[in-house]
């Protein structure tokens, strides 16, 4: 029927005024048809509920009781099902008085499939589709088919008659308009007469009569100039009053909505562009006062929304085109008045609903009014210093006071409304601070309102507000980035940029917490959104904090402050996790160590810093490690065992990395010429740490003894490999212990290498005593081989360093290669080493070790014939060959090859 009345209105409007009339007529026809459809369905449901109550002899106390009763009656259930949800959440919350409903039930026969002539008979099942063909078919086949078709035929007949009369000048425009006005009054009168016998039919022709009268007055005043605009305005105002009166008398919200729409459009339709805005807003104040009066008795949501939309859309249009700063004194009072009107209407809506719907918050008004009102307030006070800040502060106080007033009255069923007002009050009061210092109010307002909207959606278990709240926060973030200006204000923290990011962060974190807390009531695709909201909130938190640090601190202090921010953030998240059982926070806490490592690497790469403990960063590092170990302790029952072991290992690695890098930097800074001391400084910290862990670590109940396999095994493997790699790196050093003299093995470099070999040997022996549990899956023979290679490398270094320092041979590869003394010494020492290895392997029965010694002896022989024979002097060659020959004889006598063990055969 909505589409049909749209077409009818368009045709009638086109007859009065071609294009403009067609648009206005189509709009009014659509509104009228939609309102009548809703009203007809509601009245039908009311009549059916009244019949059920009479049949049962009791009065149901809830919607569930009515629903169960309608389930037992098939015909009623079929009629009630399409609109049940709409009645509960969107349509009239008022049920007409029982006598009226009973009277309608008595005068309207029950729907039957075979009745094609009764007022409420159904010729076919109601079609719920929204396309044009289905709507037209539903209009012609639902209800009294003859009456509906007759109205359409009569309408077209009259339209053709008027068109014919207009084309042939049979009737003047005055007669045509007078006829249309009389016809409109006749329709209104006939509808009033039939209001009790044919309710739906009566409302239909009353609405049509009112719409026709509106169009007639508009055409007479604006198109044909037959009526003064003042008189036309008065007539339209009278139509508004008539519509409201008819709506209240018949409990028909469609007529009220139609009348209010006409009332708001009347000054627009009759405007000349030269009127006073004070008169316009005064007139709208009267209309809104009427809506408030209706809201005192009726919870008509459509009427409230229509008034809200018309008032603020037309007001915004006027402000965009005509507002000037000199109009503030005559405009601000009306904005405040309209704001108070619709806040009161939102409260009345929650109070005036039936018991089963009490507490249902009209979110469109509760949250729409402050958003729209605050936006318009921005347009009024944007030229005033701190105008918007004071507006936000007063608005926050107003909502907090309103929430407290409602809370003290302890009215049943309005807790959600009270909490909504309290959330708005806190949000606006919070926004007053950044608004006082910066003009970025839009993003902050969107973010906070988005969080509030999501909270309402969670409380009411409605999908659309939840998704809208998240999208609103997303839009707020992108809006903030498009106006990104890190200059902010001169005050640290108390500036618009930082507080804007803070509000965006808090909105995201609050949304994440609400989504996780009510996870069971969410749709399946929403249950991971709280992770995205959490990431969004933490990203804004870190962006604002790091940017604020960079703006107000020097590079030296910036590094330490950033570490302090990370430690404080992790401590706060850990506290929130424990206090609120916020399970999702356990994942971002894992990022503390990677973030700290990135900061340390960045400090090392920055020339003004160059080392990880620059400035006063030692204190933040200590706090950070304290937070990290507290995190590992508190969440030991939350993380998996593997993740916990890795967390302890990574913490130890970072704890060793920092001083291991810091100490060489300090040595290079204070002893720029001490190359050997600089090399040694790289391994002093891991050497001492590994020694302490091996000898004193098991005495620490936590964390070492609790995770002994980790701290003495897997965590030390990278440390051991790093120290062995250091052996290869320092081979290029001449081991000059300036200012001390060089002594073999008693100089800093070689003594450090020797201590590393002894420490690693102790570590492997400890592993052997604990039956391979320390190293886990790593084969200890790998470390034995690496340890042997490192010891052999140290032996060669001692020879090279001694030849260099005591005999003046340059410490270069070519010079050492050409030195007969160095080559002869290598041959003899290698032979002695091979003899020691083979003899030890024979006594221990280690065939593999014996083969290593034999291979070394073979290498000595190859060296004799290909190196010493070609390059050494005569004396050196004789000494080398004789010594190696004697060593080989001793090896063959004292160390025969041991037999293969059973495990070696396996």
mmCIF file of N, CA and C in Angstrom, residues 534-576:
data_model
loop_
_atom_site.group_PDB
_atom_site.id
_atom_site.type_symbol
_atom_site.label_atom_id
_atom_site.label_comp_id
_atom_site.label_asym_id
_atom_site.label_seq_id
_atom_site.Cartn_x
_atom_site.Cartn_y
_atom_site.Cartn_z
ATOM 1 N N UNK A 534 41.546 -4.552 20.939
ATOM 2 C CA UNK A 534 42.652 -4.459 21.884
ATOM 3 C C UNK A 534 43.919 -3.962 21.192
ATOM 4 N N UNK A 535 44.203 -4.507 20.015
ATOM 5 C CA UNK A 535 45.367 -4.059 19.253
ATOM 6 C C UNK A 535 45.241 -2.589 18.884
ATOM 7 N N UNK A 536 44.027 -2.198 18.479
ATOM 8 C CA UNK A 536 43.763 -0.804 18.118
ATOM 9 C C UNK A 536 44.019 0.118 19.312
ATOM 10 N N UNK A 537 43.506 -0.235 20.468
ATOM 11 C CA UNK A 537 43.688 0.600 21.650
ATOM 12 C C UNK A 537 45.144 0.692 22.079
ATOM 13 N N UNK A 538 45.865 -0.433 22.086
ATOM 14 C CA UNK A 538 47.272 -0.402 22.488
ATOM 15 C C UNK A 538 48.128 0.366 21.489
ATOM 16 N N UNK A 539 47.785 0.276 20.202
ATOM 17 C CA UNK A 539 48.545 1.019 19.195
ATOM 18 C C UNK A 539 48.422 2.526 19.422
ATOM 19 N N UNK A 540 47.211 2.997 19.717
ATOM 20 C CA UNK A 540 47.041 4.431 19.989
ATOM 21 C C UNK A 540 47.737 4.825 21.283
ATOM 22 N N UNK A 541 47.730 3.945 22.268
ATOM 23 C CA UNK A 541 48.408 4.229 23.532
ATOM 24 C C UNK A 541 49.912 4.427 23.308
ATOM 25 N N UNK A 542 50.524 3.508 22.563
ATOM 26 C CA UNK A 542 51.962 3.602 22.328
ATOM 27 C C UNK A 542 52.301 4.758 21.392
ATOM 28 N N UNK A 543 51.458 4.995 20.381
ATOM 29 C CA UNK A 543 51.707 6.110 19.469
ATOM 30 C C UNK A 543 51.706 7.437 20.223
ATOM 31 N N UNK A 544 50.691 7.647 21.042
ATOM 32 C CA UNK A 544 50.623 8.889 21.793
ATOM 33 C C UNK A 544 51.768 9.035 22.773
ATOM 34 N N UNK A 545 52.092 7.964 23.499
ATOM 35 C CA UNK A 545 53.156 8.040 24.486
ATOM 36 C C UNK A 545 54.520 8.276 23.867
ATOM 37 N N UNK A 546 54.858 7.498 22.828
ATOM 38 C CA UNK A 546 56.170 7.647 22.195
ATOM 39 C C UNK A 546 56.307 8.995 21.503
ATOM 40 N N UNK A 547 55.237 9.455 20.867
ATOM 41 C CA UNK A 547 55.292 10.751 20.204
ATOM 42 C C UNK A 547 55.436 11.886 21.214
ATOM 43 N N UNK A 548 54.767 11.750 22.341
ATOM 44 C CA UNK A 548 54.875 12.771 23.379
ATOM 45 C C UNK A 548 56.289 12.802 23.963
ATOM 46 N N UNK A 549 56.886 11.638 24.132
ATOM 47 C CA UNK A 549 58.266 11.573 24.617
ATOM 48 C C UNK A 549 59.220 12.212 23.619
ATOM 49 N N UNK A 550 59.024 11.930 22.330
ATOM 50 C CA UNK A 550 59.905 12.484 21.298
ATOM 51 C C UNK A 550 59.784 13.999 21.194
ATOM 52 N N UNK A 551 58.594 14.546 21.478
ATOM 53 C CA UNK A 551 58.388 15.987 21.337
ATOM 54 C C UNK A 551 59.021 16.779 22.474
ATOM 55 N N UNK A 552 59.056 16.222 23.667
ATOM 56 C CA UNK A 552 59.431 17.018 24.830
ATOM 57 C C UNK A 552 60.763 16.634 25.461
ATOM 58 N N UNK A 553 61.409 15.558 25.014
ATOM 59 C CA UNK A 553 62.654 15.126 25.633
ATOM 60 C C UNK A 553 63.764 15.068 24.598
ATOM 61 N N UNK A 554 64.995 15.193 25.066
ATOM 62 C CA UNK A 554 66.149 15.031 24.192
ATOM 63 C C UNK A 554 66.317 13.556 23.836
ATOM 64 N N UNK A 555 67.178 13.306 22.856
ATOM 65 C CA UNK A 555 67.359 11.927 22.406
ATOM 66 C C UNK A 555 67.895 11.046 23.519
ATOM 67 N N UNK A 556 68.760 11.593 24.363
ATOM 68 C CA UNK A 556 69.330 10.805 25.464
ATOM 69 C C UNK A 556 68.251 10.403 26.461
ATOM 70 N N UNK A 557 67.380 11.347 26.803
ATOM 71 C CA UNK A 557 66.312 11.049 27.758
ATOM 72 C C UNK A 557 65.142 10.325 27.104
ATOM 73 N N UNK A 558 64.992 10.499 25.793
ATOM 74 C CA UNK A 558 63.882 9.850 25.080
ATOM 75 C C UNK A 558 63.973 8.331 25.182
ATOM 76 N N UNK A 559 65.191 7.807 25.058
ATOM 77 C CA UNK A 559 65.391 6.356 25.118
ATOM 78 C C UNK A 559 64.986 5.796 26.482
ATOM 79 N N UNK A 560 65.446 6.436 27.544
ATOM 80 C CA UNK A 560 65.107 5.964 28.889
ATOM 81 C C UNK A 560 63.615 6.101 29.169
ATOM 82 N N UNK A 561 63.018 7.206 28.719
ATOM 83 C CA UNK A 561 61.586 7.402 28.942
ATOM 84 C C UNK A 561 60.763 6.379 28.177
ATOM 85 N N UNK A 562 61.201 6.021 26.966
ATOM 86 C CA UNK A 562 60.481 4.998 26.197
ATOM 87 C C UNK A 562 60.532 3.646 26.913
ATOM 88 N N UNK A 563 61.682 3.308 27.482
ATOM 89 C CA UNK A 563 61.776 2.069 28.267
ATOM 90 C C UNK A 563 60.844 2.111 29.470
ATOM 91 N N UNK A 564 60.813 3.271 30.125
ATOM 92 C CA UNK A 564 59.927 3.427 31.278
ATOM 93 C C UNK A 564 58.466 3.284 30.870
ATOM 94 N N UNK A 565 58.111 3.816 29.695
ATOM 95 C CA UNK A 565 56.746 3.673 29.185
ATOM 96 C C UNK A 565 56.403 2.206 28.955
ATOM 97 N N UNK A 566 57.327 1.456 28.357
ATOM 98 C CA UNK A 566 57.072 0.038 28.111
ATOM 99 C C UNK A 566 56.893 -0.727 29.417
ATOM 100 N N UNK A 567 57.760 -0.453 30.391
ATOM 101 C CA UNK A 567 57.657 -1.155 31.672
ATOM 102 C C UNK A 567 56.353 -0.806 32.378
ATOM 103 N N UNK A 568 56.002 0.485 32.404
ATOM 104 C CA UNK A 568 54.763 0.900 33.068
ATOM 105 C C UNK A 568 53.543 0.342 32.354
ATOM 106 N N UNK A 569 53.575 0.309 31.022
ATOM 107 C CA UNK A 569 52.439 -0.239 30.262
ATOM 108 C C UNK A 569 52.249 -1.717 30.562
ATOM 109 N N UNK A 570 53.361 -2.472 30.570
ATOM 110 C CA UNK A 570 53.259 -3.907 30.868
ATOM 111 C C UNK A 570 52.762 -4.145 32.287
ATOM 112 N N UNK A 571 53.244 -3.353 33.245
ATOM 113 C CA UNK A 571 52.780 -3.509 34.626
ATOM 114 C C UNK A 571 51.289 -3.204 34.744
ATOM 115 N N UNK A 572 50.840 -2.170 34.019
ATOM 116 C CA UNK A 572 49.413 -1.828 34.044
ATOM 117 C C UNK A 572 48.574 -2.933 33.425
ATOM 118 N N UNK A 573 49.016 -3.455 32.293
ATOM 119 C CA UNK A 573 48.268 -4.538 31.643
ATOM 120 C C UNK A 573 48.217 -5.781 32.529
ATOM 121 N N UNK A 574 49.315 -6.069 33.197
ATOM 122 C CA UNK A 574 49.322 -7.229 34.096
ATOM 123 C C UNK A 574 48.343 -7.020 35.241
ATOM 124 N N UNK A 575 48.308 -5.807 35.796
ATOM 125 C CA UNK A 575 47.352 -5.522 36.860
ATOM 126 C C UNK A 575 45.912 -5.633 36.395
ATOM 127 N N UNK A 576 45.621 -5.131 35.182
ATOM 128 C CA UNK A 576 44.266 -5.247 34.636
ATOM 129 C C UNK A 576 43.902 -6.700 34.376
#
